[in-house]
């Protein structure tokens, strides 16, 4: 099957139902709404792998104590331009907002700031954090690692040594934020999951077997998948590959060094005590105020350069050149109007999670 069955749900319906799930699971009303809003932001921008598909997993993690409701960041060290903060394994949507707002406040006052965040619950779509800084008129750069979720082999190797470690760079420009935000793996794990369900295959070479053979076979990541719907990336013997050979692999490596080692948080690697738990994100974020560099006209200059790039001759007849952030902006407009398409299996799993708390399927 090339296109697994999808069902399109209006944004408000998803918003109400998922907020109710997190509230029923034990989050305060504000936090339930915050988590939902960030998950929806991923779907709205087209990054379904980081959207509401995560609801069952988040609720499971919460039940197991891998992620905690109602947490505040602890400030470990602090100067006017930097802070090291610990997320206490709170929901990444709450911890992320607190850490980013601290960075924004410092950069507004001092012209620039660096925040090292460790032990956060899943931070979701990192573009949300670039957008938050952009709304405050700041440039931002984010390096993220993922402890507890090794999936990716380093260049030249076949054993997993890091996760899909994302990088985000955001710059406010007139006409819309310029936003680069991607995982350093060739494809996101979610895409292998879709392929394993009969959806669009991943490109050849997105995965590597233990003997070094390049492949697109999801069993490399999940082990035998016939006759079961359960997909557990811990069961496969192979790995995802980083994009861009040594370059993407090098970026993923540096995410571990910058986000993991500098924050004193865990890097990828064996979990102390060998016990499997949820993942923890660490994030090193740099915030820059263009005004502090005397560049009051930055947003116009960035808009002009983006226009010059868009104006490049298209590589295919009728094609167009986009700048980072543009596909997301277009998708958001389309999905706000037309709803969010979900794989039937994804929607069924969300409904099932709601049922566990006595919530019946929404009718509107
Ligand atoms: P992707 O491969 O879709 O790349 C997205 C980026 O490429 C965006 O900046 C987009 O604007 C740009 N882009 C896409 N098409 C373009 C085009 N035609 N022209 C110009 N620019 C274009 O992203 P991905 O690697 O699948 O990552 C998906 C999401 O997963 C990201 O939001 C990332 O932050 C998130 N993520 C989070 C974690 C975590 O641990 N929290 C881990 C991995 C990924």
Short mmCIF file of C-alpha atoms and ligand atoms in Angstrom, two decimals:
data_model
loop_
_atom_site.label_atom_id
_atom_site.label_comp_id
_atom_site.label_asym_id
_atom_site.label_seq_id
_atom_site.Cartn_x
_atom_site.Cartn_y
_atom_site.Cartn_z
CA UNK A 1 0.00 0.00 0.00
CA UNK A 2 1.59 3.32 -1.08
CA UNK A 3 -0.61 5.64 0.98
CA UNK A 4 -1.80 4.25 4.31
CA UNK A 5 -5.37 5.26 5.11
CA UNK A 6 -5.58 8.75 6.57
CA UNK A 7 -8.31 10.63 8.36
CA UNK A 8 -8.40 14.44 8.57
CA UNK A 9 -9.28 15.97 11.94
CA UNK A 10 -10.09 19.68 12.50
CA UNK A 11 -7.42 21.44 14.57
CA UNK A 12 -9.88 22.52 17.31
CA UNK A 13 -11.15 18.95 17.75
CA UNK A 14 -7.63 17.63 18.23
CA UNK A 15 -6.80 20.53 20.54
CA UNK A 16 -9.77 19.86 22.85
CA UNK A 17 -9.39 16.09 22.92
CA UNK A 18 -5.63 15.97 23.49
CA UNK A 19 -5.73 18.70 26.14
CA UNK A 20 -8.37 16.61 27.93
CA UNK A 21 -6.11 13.53 27.72
CA UNK A 22 -3.13 15.27 29.33
CA UNK A 23 -5.35 16.85 31.99
CA UNK A 24 -6.85 13.43 32.77
CA UNK A 25 -3.35 11.94 32.91
CA UNK A 26 -2.46 14.39 35.70
CA UNK A 27 -1.14 17.58 34.08
CA UNK A 28 -2.48 20.93 35.25
CA UNK A 29 -4.86 22.66 32.81
CA UNK A 30 -2.21 25.13 31.62
CA UNK A 31 0.42 22.47 31.05
CA UNK A 32 -2.04 20.16 29.27
CA UNK A 33 -2.87 23.01 26.87
CA UNK A 34 0.82 23.87 26.42
CA UNK A 35 1.86 20.30 25.56
CA UNK A 36 -1.03 20.04 23.11
CA UNK A 37 -0.23 23.34 21.47
CA UNK A 38 3.39 22.33 20.80
CA UNK A 39 2.42 18.89 19.46
CA UNK A 40 -0.10 20.55 17.16
CA UNK A 41 2.53 23.04 16.03
CA UNK A 42 4.60 20.10 14.72
CA UNK A 43 1.61 18.71 12.78
CA UNK A 44 0.66 22.14 11.49
CA UNK A 45 4.15 22.68 10.10
CA UNK A 46 4.15 19.26 8.47
CA UNK A 47 6.42 17.47 10.98
CA UNK A 48 3.94 14.74 11.88
CA UNK A 49 6.69 12.57 13.38
CA UNK A 50 6.84 15.09 16.27
CA UNK A 51 3.14 15.83 16.54
CA UNK A 52 0.14 14.18 18.16
CA UNK A 53 1.45 10.74 17.17
CA UNK A 54 3.50 11.14 20.40
CA UNK A 55 0.46 11.30 22.70
CA UNK A 56 0.30 7.58 23.64
CA UNK A 57 4.06 7.50 24.23
CA UNK A 58 4.06 10.67 26.37
CA UNK A 59 1.18 9.34 28.49
CA UNK A 60 3.00 6.03 28.91
CA UNK A 61 6.22 7.82 29.91
CA UNK A 62 4.28 9.91 32.41
CA UNK A 63 2.75 6.78 33.94
CA UNK A 64 6.20 5.22 34.26
CA UNK A 65 7.68 8.38 35.81
CA UNK A 66 10.05 8.93 32.86
CA UNK A 67 8.60 12.43 32.40
CA UNK A 68 6.99 14.54 35.13
CA UNK A 69 4.15 17.04 35.16
CA UNK A 70 4.41 20.49 36.76
CA UNK A 71 8.21 20.84 36.81
CA UNK A 72 10.28 24.02 36.90
CA UNK A 73 13.84 24.41 35.67
CA UNK A 74 16.52 24.49 38.40
CA UNK A 75 19.16 27.14 37.74
CA UNK A 76 22.54 25.53 38.42
CA UNK A 77 24.72 28.50 37.43
CA UNK A 78 23.85 31.93 36.21
CA UNK A 79 25.48 35.15 34.94
CA UNK A 80 23.98 38.05 32.94
CA UNK A 81 24.87 36.23 29.69
CA UNK A 82 24.70 32.52 30.47
CA UNK A 83 22.89 29.92 32.51
CA UNK A 84 23.07 26.20 33.06
CA UNK A 85 19.64 24.83 33.88
CA UNK A 86 18.31 21.37 34.72
CA UNK A 87 14.88 20.37 33.43
CA UNK A 88 14.24 17.79 36.17
CA UNK A 89 12.71 15.54 33.49
CA UNK A 90 9.67 17.82 33.24
CA UNK A 91 7.64 17.89 30.04
CA UNK A 92 9.88 19.40 27.35
CA UNK A 93 7.08 21.70 26.26
CA UNK A 94 7.09 23.38 29.71
CA UNK A 95 10.81 23.11 30.41
CA UNK A 96 11.63 24.31 26.87
CA UNK A 97 9.49 27.43 27.30
CA UNK A 98 11.13 28.25 30.64
CA UNK A 99 14.70 27.74 29.36
CA UNK A 100 14.07 29.65 26.12
CA UNK A 101 12.37 32.53 27.95
CA UNK A 102 15.40 32.79 30.25
CA UNK A 103 17.68 33.01 27.19
CA UNK A 104 15.44 35.61 25.56
CA UNK A 105 15.37 37.78 28.69
CA UNK A 106 19.16 37.67 29.02
CA UNK A 107 19.77 38.41 25.32
CA UNK A 108 17.31 41.31 25.43
CA UNK A 109 19.24 42.80 28.35
CA UNK A 110 22.83 41.91 27.37
CA UNK A 111 22.70 41.58 23.58
CA UNK A 112 23.46 37.88 23.60
CA UNK A 113 23.09 34.81 25.81
CA UNK A 114 23.86 31.11 25.98
CA UNK A 115 21.65 28.63 27.84
CA UNK A 116 22.68 25.03 28.45
CA UNK A 117 19.65 22.92 29.32
CA UNK A 118 19.95 19.32 30.51
CA UNK A 119 17.53 16.61 31.60
CA UNK A 120 14.51 17.92 29.77
CA UNK A 121 11.65 15.71 28.68
CA UNK A 122 11.22 15.46 24.90
CA UNK A 123 11.54 18.98 23.47
CA UNK A 124 9.52 18.04 20.39
CA UNK A 125 9.88 20.18 17.29
CA UNK A 126 12.96 22.34 17.92
CA UNK A 127 11.68 24.90 15.40
CA UNK A 128 9.15 25.98 18.05
CA UNK A 129 12.03 27.31 20.14
CA UNK A 130 13.57 29.17 17.20
CA UNK A 131 10.14 30.66 16.51
CA UNK A 132 9.76 31.77 20.14
CA UNK A 133 13.11 33.61 20.02
CA UNK A 134 12.27 35.01 16.58
CA UNK A 135 9.02 36.48 17.90
CA UNK A 136 11.19 38.36 20.42
CA UNK A 137 13.30 39.74 17.54
CA UNK A 138 16.30 37.47 18.26
CA UNK A 139 18.40 35.13 16.16
CA UNK A 140 18.93 31.74 17.78
CA UNK A 141 20.98 28.59 17.28
CA UNK A 142 20.08 25.31 19.00
CA UNK A 143 22.04 22.06 19.25
CA UNK A 144 20.15 19.12 20.74
CA UNK A 145 21.10 15.62 21.87
CA UNK A 146 18.84 12.75 22.83
CA UNK A 147 19.98 10.49 25.66
CA UNK A 148 18.30 7.10 25.90
CA UNK A 149 17.34 6.75 22.25
CA UNK A 150 20.35 5.63 20.22
CA UNK A 151 19.39 5.07 16.59
CA UNK A 152 22.14 6.42 14.33
CA UNK A 153 25.54 5.02 13.32
CA UNK A 154 28.52 7.38 13.05
CA UNK A 155 30.13 7.76 9.61
CA UNK A 156 32.31 4.72 8.96
CA UNK A 157 30.56 2.60 11.60
CA UNK A 158 27.49 0.40 11.92
CA UNK A 159 26.85 0.47 15.70
CA UNK A 160 24.46 3.09 17.03
CA UNK A 161 26.28 5.92 18.77
CA UNK A 162 23.83 8.84 18.73
CA UNK A 163 20.22 9.65 18.05
CA UNK A 164 18.65 11.89 15.42
CA UNK A 165 20.22 14.94 17.15
CA UNK A 166 18.52 18.00 15.62
CA UNK A 167 19.94 21.44 14.88
CA UNK A 168 17.93 24.63 14.48
CA UNK A 169 18.98 28.09 13.30
CA UNK A 170 16.38 30.84 13.21
CA UNK A 171 16.64 34.43 11.99
CA UNK A 172 13.90 37.06 12.08
CA UNK A 173 13.31 38.54 8.63
CA UNK A 174 10.71 40.89 7.25
CA UNK A 175 8.05 38.77 5.60
CA UNK A 176 8.60 35.77 7.89
CA UNK A 177 11.12 33.97 10.07
CA UNK A 178 13.96 32.13 8.30
CA UNK A 179 14.02 28.77 10.06
CA UNK A 180 16.35 25.87 9.47
CA UNK A 181 15.31 22.92 11.64
CA UNK A 182 16.22 19.32 10.95
CA UNK A 183 17.41 16.05 12.37
CA UNK A 184 20.96 15.01 11.48
CA UNK A 185 19.81 11.52 10.46
CA UNK A 186 19.12 10.91 6.78
CA UNK A 187 15.45 10.34 7.62
CA UNK A 188 13.53 10.71 10.87
CA UNK A 189 12.71 7.48 12.71
CA UNK A 190 9.01 8.27 12.13
CA UNK A 191 9.57 7.80 8.41
CA UNK A 192 10.95 4.29 8.94
CA UNK A 193 7.90 3.59 11.10
CA UNK A 194 5.60 4.67 8.28
CA UNK A 195 7.53 2.50 5.82
CA UNK A 196 7.24 -0.48 8.18
CA UNK A 197 3.44 -0.03 8.07
CA UNK A 198 3.41 -0.27 4.29
CA UNK A 199 3.77 3.47 3.72
CA UNK A 200 6.29 5.35 1.59
CA UNK A 201 9.64 3.49 1.57
CA UNK A 202 12.68 5.31 2.93
CA UNK A 203 15.52 5.93 0.45
CA UNK A 204 18.07 3.18 -0.11
CA UNK A 205 20.97 3.81 2.25
CA UNK A 206 18.91 5.51 4.94
CA UNK A 207 19.70 2.43 7.05
CA UNK A 208 22.78 0.28 7.51
CA UNK A 209 23.01 -3.38 8.51
CA UNK A 210 25.57 -4.59 11.08
CA UNK A 211 27.78 -5.94 8.24
CA UNK A 212 27.85 -2.52 6.56
CA UNK A 213 25.26 -3.25 3.85
CA UNK A 214 23.22 -0.15 2.97
CA UNK A 215 19.48 -0.79 2.93
CA UNK A 216 15.97 0.67 3.10
CA UNK A 217 14.56 -2.32 5.01
CA UNK A 218 12.75 -1.20 8.23
CA UNK A 219 13.64 -4.56 9.84
CA UNK A 220 17.18 -3.20 10.15
CA UNK A 221 15.79 -0.85 12.81
CA UNK A 222 12.91 -2.87 14.28
CA UNK A 223 13.90 -6.52 13.83
CA UNK A 224 11.21 -8.93 12.55
CA UNK A 225 8.00 -6.99 11.94
CA UNK A 226 5.75 -9.59 10.32
CA UNK A 227 2.52 -10.37 12.16
CA UNK A 228 2.80 -7.60 14.72
CA UNK A 229 2.04 -3.91 14.87
CA UNK A 230 4.55 -3.26 17.64
CA UNK A 231 7.64 -1.41 16.49
CA UNK A 232 10.52 -1.24 18.94
CA UNK A 233 13.72 0.34 17.66
CA UNK A 234 15.62 -1.52 20.39
CA UNK A 235 14.91 -4.80 18.54
CA UNK A 236 16.80 -4.09 15.30
CA UNK A 237 20.46 -4.99 14.81
CA UNK A 238 21.27 -2.13 12.42
CA UNK A 239 21.04 1.63 12.51
CA UNK A 240 19.87 4.78 10.78
CA UNK A 241 22.56 6.74 8.94
CA UNK A 242 23.41 10.40 9.34
CA UNK A 243 22.75 12.66 6.32
CA UNK A 244 25.67 13.94 4.26
CA UNK A 245 28.18 11.21 5.15
CA UNK A 246 30.91 12.56 7.49
CA UNK A 247 29.32 16.02 7.58
CA UNK A 248 25.96 15.12 9.10
CA UNK A 249 27.64 12.53 11.29
CA UNK A 250 30.04 15.22 12.51
CA UNK A 251 27.16 17.58 13.31
CA UNK A 252 25.37 14.84 15.28
CA UNK A 253 28.62 14.16 17.15
CA UNK A 254 29.00 17.84 18.03
CA UNK A 255 25.39 17.95 19.28
CA UNK A 256 26.48 15.39 21.89
CA UNK A 257 29.53 17.47 22.79
CA UNK A 258 27.71 20.83 22.91
CA UNK A 259 24.33 19.81 24.32
CA UNK A 260 25.38 16.75 26.32
CA UNK A 261 28.93 17.28 27.60
CA UNK A 262 28.74 21.05 28.10
CA UNK A 263 25.47 20.85 30.05
CA UNK A 264 26.77 17.98 32.18
CA UNK A 265 23.74 16.03 31.03
CA UNK A 266 23.85 12.51 29.72
CA UNK A 267 25.21 11.86 26.24
CA UNK A 268 24.08 8.92 24.14
CA UNK A 269 25.55 5.73 25.50
CA UNK A 270 24.86 3.00 27.99
CA UNK A 271 22.32 4.03 30.61
CA UNK A 272 23.76 3.86 34.14
CA UNK A 273 22.37 0.69 35.73
CA UNK A 274 21.33 -0.55 32.29
CA UNK A 275 17.66 0.26 32.93
CA UNK A 276 15.60 1.36 29.94
CA UNK A 277 13.67 4.61 30.46
CA UNK A 278 12.25 7.44 28.38
CA UNK A 279 14.50 9.81 26.51
CA UNK A 280 16.00 13.04 27.83
CA UNK A 281 16.87 15.98 25.60
CA UNK A 282 19.66 18.45 26.30
CA UNK A 283 19.91 21.67 24.32
CA UNK A 284 22.61 24.31 23.97
CA UNK A 285 20.99 27.52 22.75
CA UNK A 286 22.65 30.75 21.65
CA UNK A 287 20.56 33.93 21.38
CA UNK A 288 21.75 37.03 19.51
CA UNK A 289 20.17 40.45 19.32
CA UNK A 290 20.85 42.09 15.91
CA UNK A 291 20.62 45.50 17.59
CA UNK A 292 23.58 44.65 19.83
CA UNK A 293 25.65 44.31 16.64
CA UNK A 294 24.39 47.67 15.42
CA UNK A 295 22.27 45.91 12.78
CA UNK A 296 18.91 47.59 13.24
CA UNK A 297 18.23 46.82 9.56
CA UNK A 298 18.91 43.09 9.95
CA UNK A 299 15.35 41.94 9.25
CA UNK A 300 15.24 43.91 5.97
CA UNK A 301 18.70 42.70 4.90
CA UNK A 302 17.65 39.09 5.64
CA UNK A 303 14.42 39.57 3.66
CA UNK A 304 16.36 40.98 0.68
CA UNK A 305 18.86 38.13 0.66
CA UNK A 306 16.06 35.53 0.94
CA UNK A 307 14.36 37.17 -2.07
CA UNK A 308 17.61 36.93 -4.06
CA UNK A 309 17.89 33.20 -3.27
CA UNK A 310 14.22 32.56 -4.15
CA UNK A 311 14.89 34.22 -7.47
CA UNK A 312 17.44 31.54 -8.50
CA UNK A 313 16.64 29.78 -11.76
CA UNK A 314 14.64 26.63 -10.92
CA UNK A 315 16.33 23.29 -11.53
CA UNK A 316 13.17 21.80 -13.02
CA UNK A 317 10.67 23.47 -15.37
CA UNK A 318 7.91 25.08 -13.25
CA UNK A 319 9.91 24.37 -10.08
CA UNK A 320 10.67 26.96 -7.41
CA UNK A 321 13.39 27.70 -4.90
CA UNK A 322 12.28 28.01 -1.28
CA UNK A 323 14.14 29.36 1.73
CA UNK A 324 14.29 27.59 5.12
CA UNK A 325 11.02 27.98 6.99
CA UNK A 326 8.91 28.50 3.87
CA UNK A 327 7.54 24.94 3.53
CA UNK A 328 6.44 25.04 7.18
CA UNK A 329 4.72 28.42 6.78
CA UNK A 330 2.77 27.18 3.76
CA UNK A 331 1.81 23.93 5.48
CA UNK A 332 0.59 25.79 8.56
CA UNK A 333 -1.74 27.92 6.45
CA UNK A 334 -3.12 24.86 4.63
CA UNK A 335 -3.61 22.73 7.73
CA UNK A 336 -5.11 25.51 9.87
CA UNK A 337 -7.76 25.81 7.18
CA UNK A 338 -8.18 22.18 6.15
CA UNK A 339 -7.38 20.16 9.29
CA UNK A 340 -4.61 17.72 10.16
CA UNK A 341 -4.37 14.43 8.26
CA UNK A 342 -3.46 11.50 10.52
CA UNK A 343 -2.76 7.89 9.66
CA UNK A 344 -5.81 5.89 10.76
CA UNK A 345 -3.56 3.87 13.08
CA UNK A 346 -2.26 7.05 14.74
CA UNK A 347 -5.77 8.40 15.38
CA UNK A 348 -6.91 5.01 16.70
CA UNK A 349 -4.01 4.94 19.18
CA UNK A 350 -4.89 8.46 20.41
CA UNK A 351 -8.56 7.50 20.83
CA UNK A 352 -7.51 4.37 22.73
CA UNK A 353 -5.35 6.50 25.04
CA UNK A 354 -8.36 8.76 25.69
CA UNK A 355 -10.57 5.74 26.41
CA UNK A 356 -8.17 4.66 29.17
CA UNK A 357 -9.21 7.87 30.96
CA UNK A 358 -12.91 7.43 30.15
CA UNK A 359 -12.84 10.00 27.32
CA UNK A 360 -15.06 9.09 24.41
CA UNK A 361 -14.15 9.90 20.83
CA UNK A 362 -14.91 13.53 19.92
CA UNK A 363 -17.96 14.01 17.73
CA UNK A 364 -17.06 17.50 16.52
P1 LIG B 1 13.21 17.95 7.29
O1 LIG B 1 14.10 16.97 6.64
O2 LIG B 1 11.78 18.02 6.84
O3 LIG B 1 13.88 19.40 7.08
C1 LIG B 1 13.18 20.53 7.52
C2 LIG B 1 14.01 21.76 7.25
O4 LIG B 1 14.36 21.86 5.87
C3 LIG B 1 13.21 23.02 7.56
O5 LIG B 1 14.07 24.02 8.01
C4 LIG B 1 12.61 23.37 6.20
O6 LIG B 1 12.22 24.72 6.11
C5 LIG B 1 13.74 23.02 5.29
N1 LIG B 1 13.27 22.65 3.96
C6 LIG B 1 12.51 21.58 3.64
N2 LIG B 1 12.27 21.55 2.32
C7 LIG B 1 12.87 22.64 1.79
C8 LIG B 1 13.00 23.16 0.47
N3 LIG B 1 12.42 22.58 -0.59
N4 LIG B 1 13.73 24.28 0.29
C9 LIG B 1 14.32 24.88 1.34
N5 LIG B 1 14.24 24.45 2.62
C10 LIG B 1 13.53 23.34 2.83
O7 LIG B 1 13.20 17.80 8.88
P2 LIG B 1 13.48 16.47 9.72
O8 LIG B 1 14.93 16.17 9.73
O9 LIG B 1 12.53 15.41 9.27
O10 LIG B 1 13.07 16.96 11.21
C11 LIG B 1 11.70 17.00 11.58
C12 LIG B 1 11.51 17.62 12.95
O11 LIG B 1 11.94 16.70 13.94
C13 LIG B 1 12.26 18.91 13.23
O12 LIG B 1 11.31 19.86 13.68
C14 LIG B 1 13.22 18.56 14.37
O13 LIG B 1 13.43 19.61 15.30
C15 LIG B 1 12.50 17.43 15.02
N6 LIG B 1 13.39 16.54 15.81
C16 LIG B 1 13.33 16.60 17.16
C17 LIG B 1 14.12 15.74 17.93
C18 LIG B 1 14.10 15.78 19.43
O14 LIG B 1 14.78 14.99 20.06
N7 LIG B 1 13.37 16.65 20.07
C19 LIG B 1 14.96 14.82 17.28
C20 LIG B 1 15.00 14.80 15.89
C21 LIG B 1 14.20 15.66 15.14
#
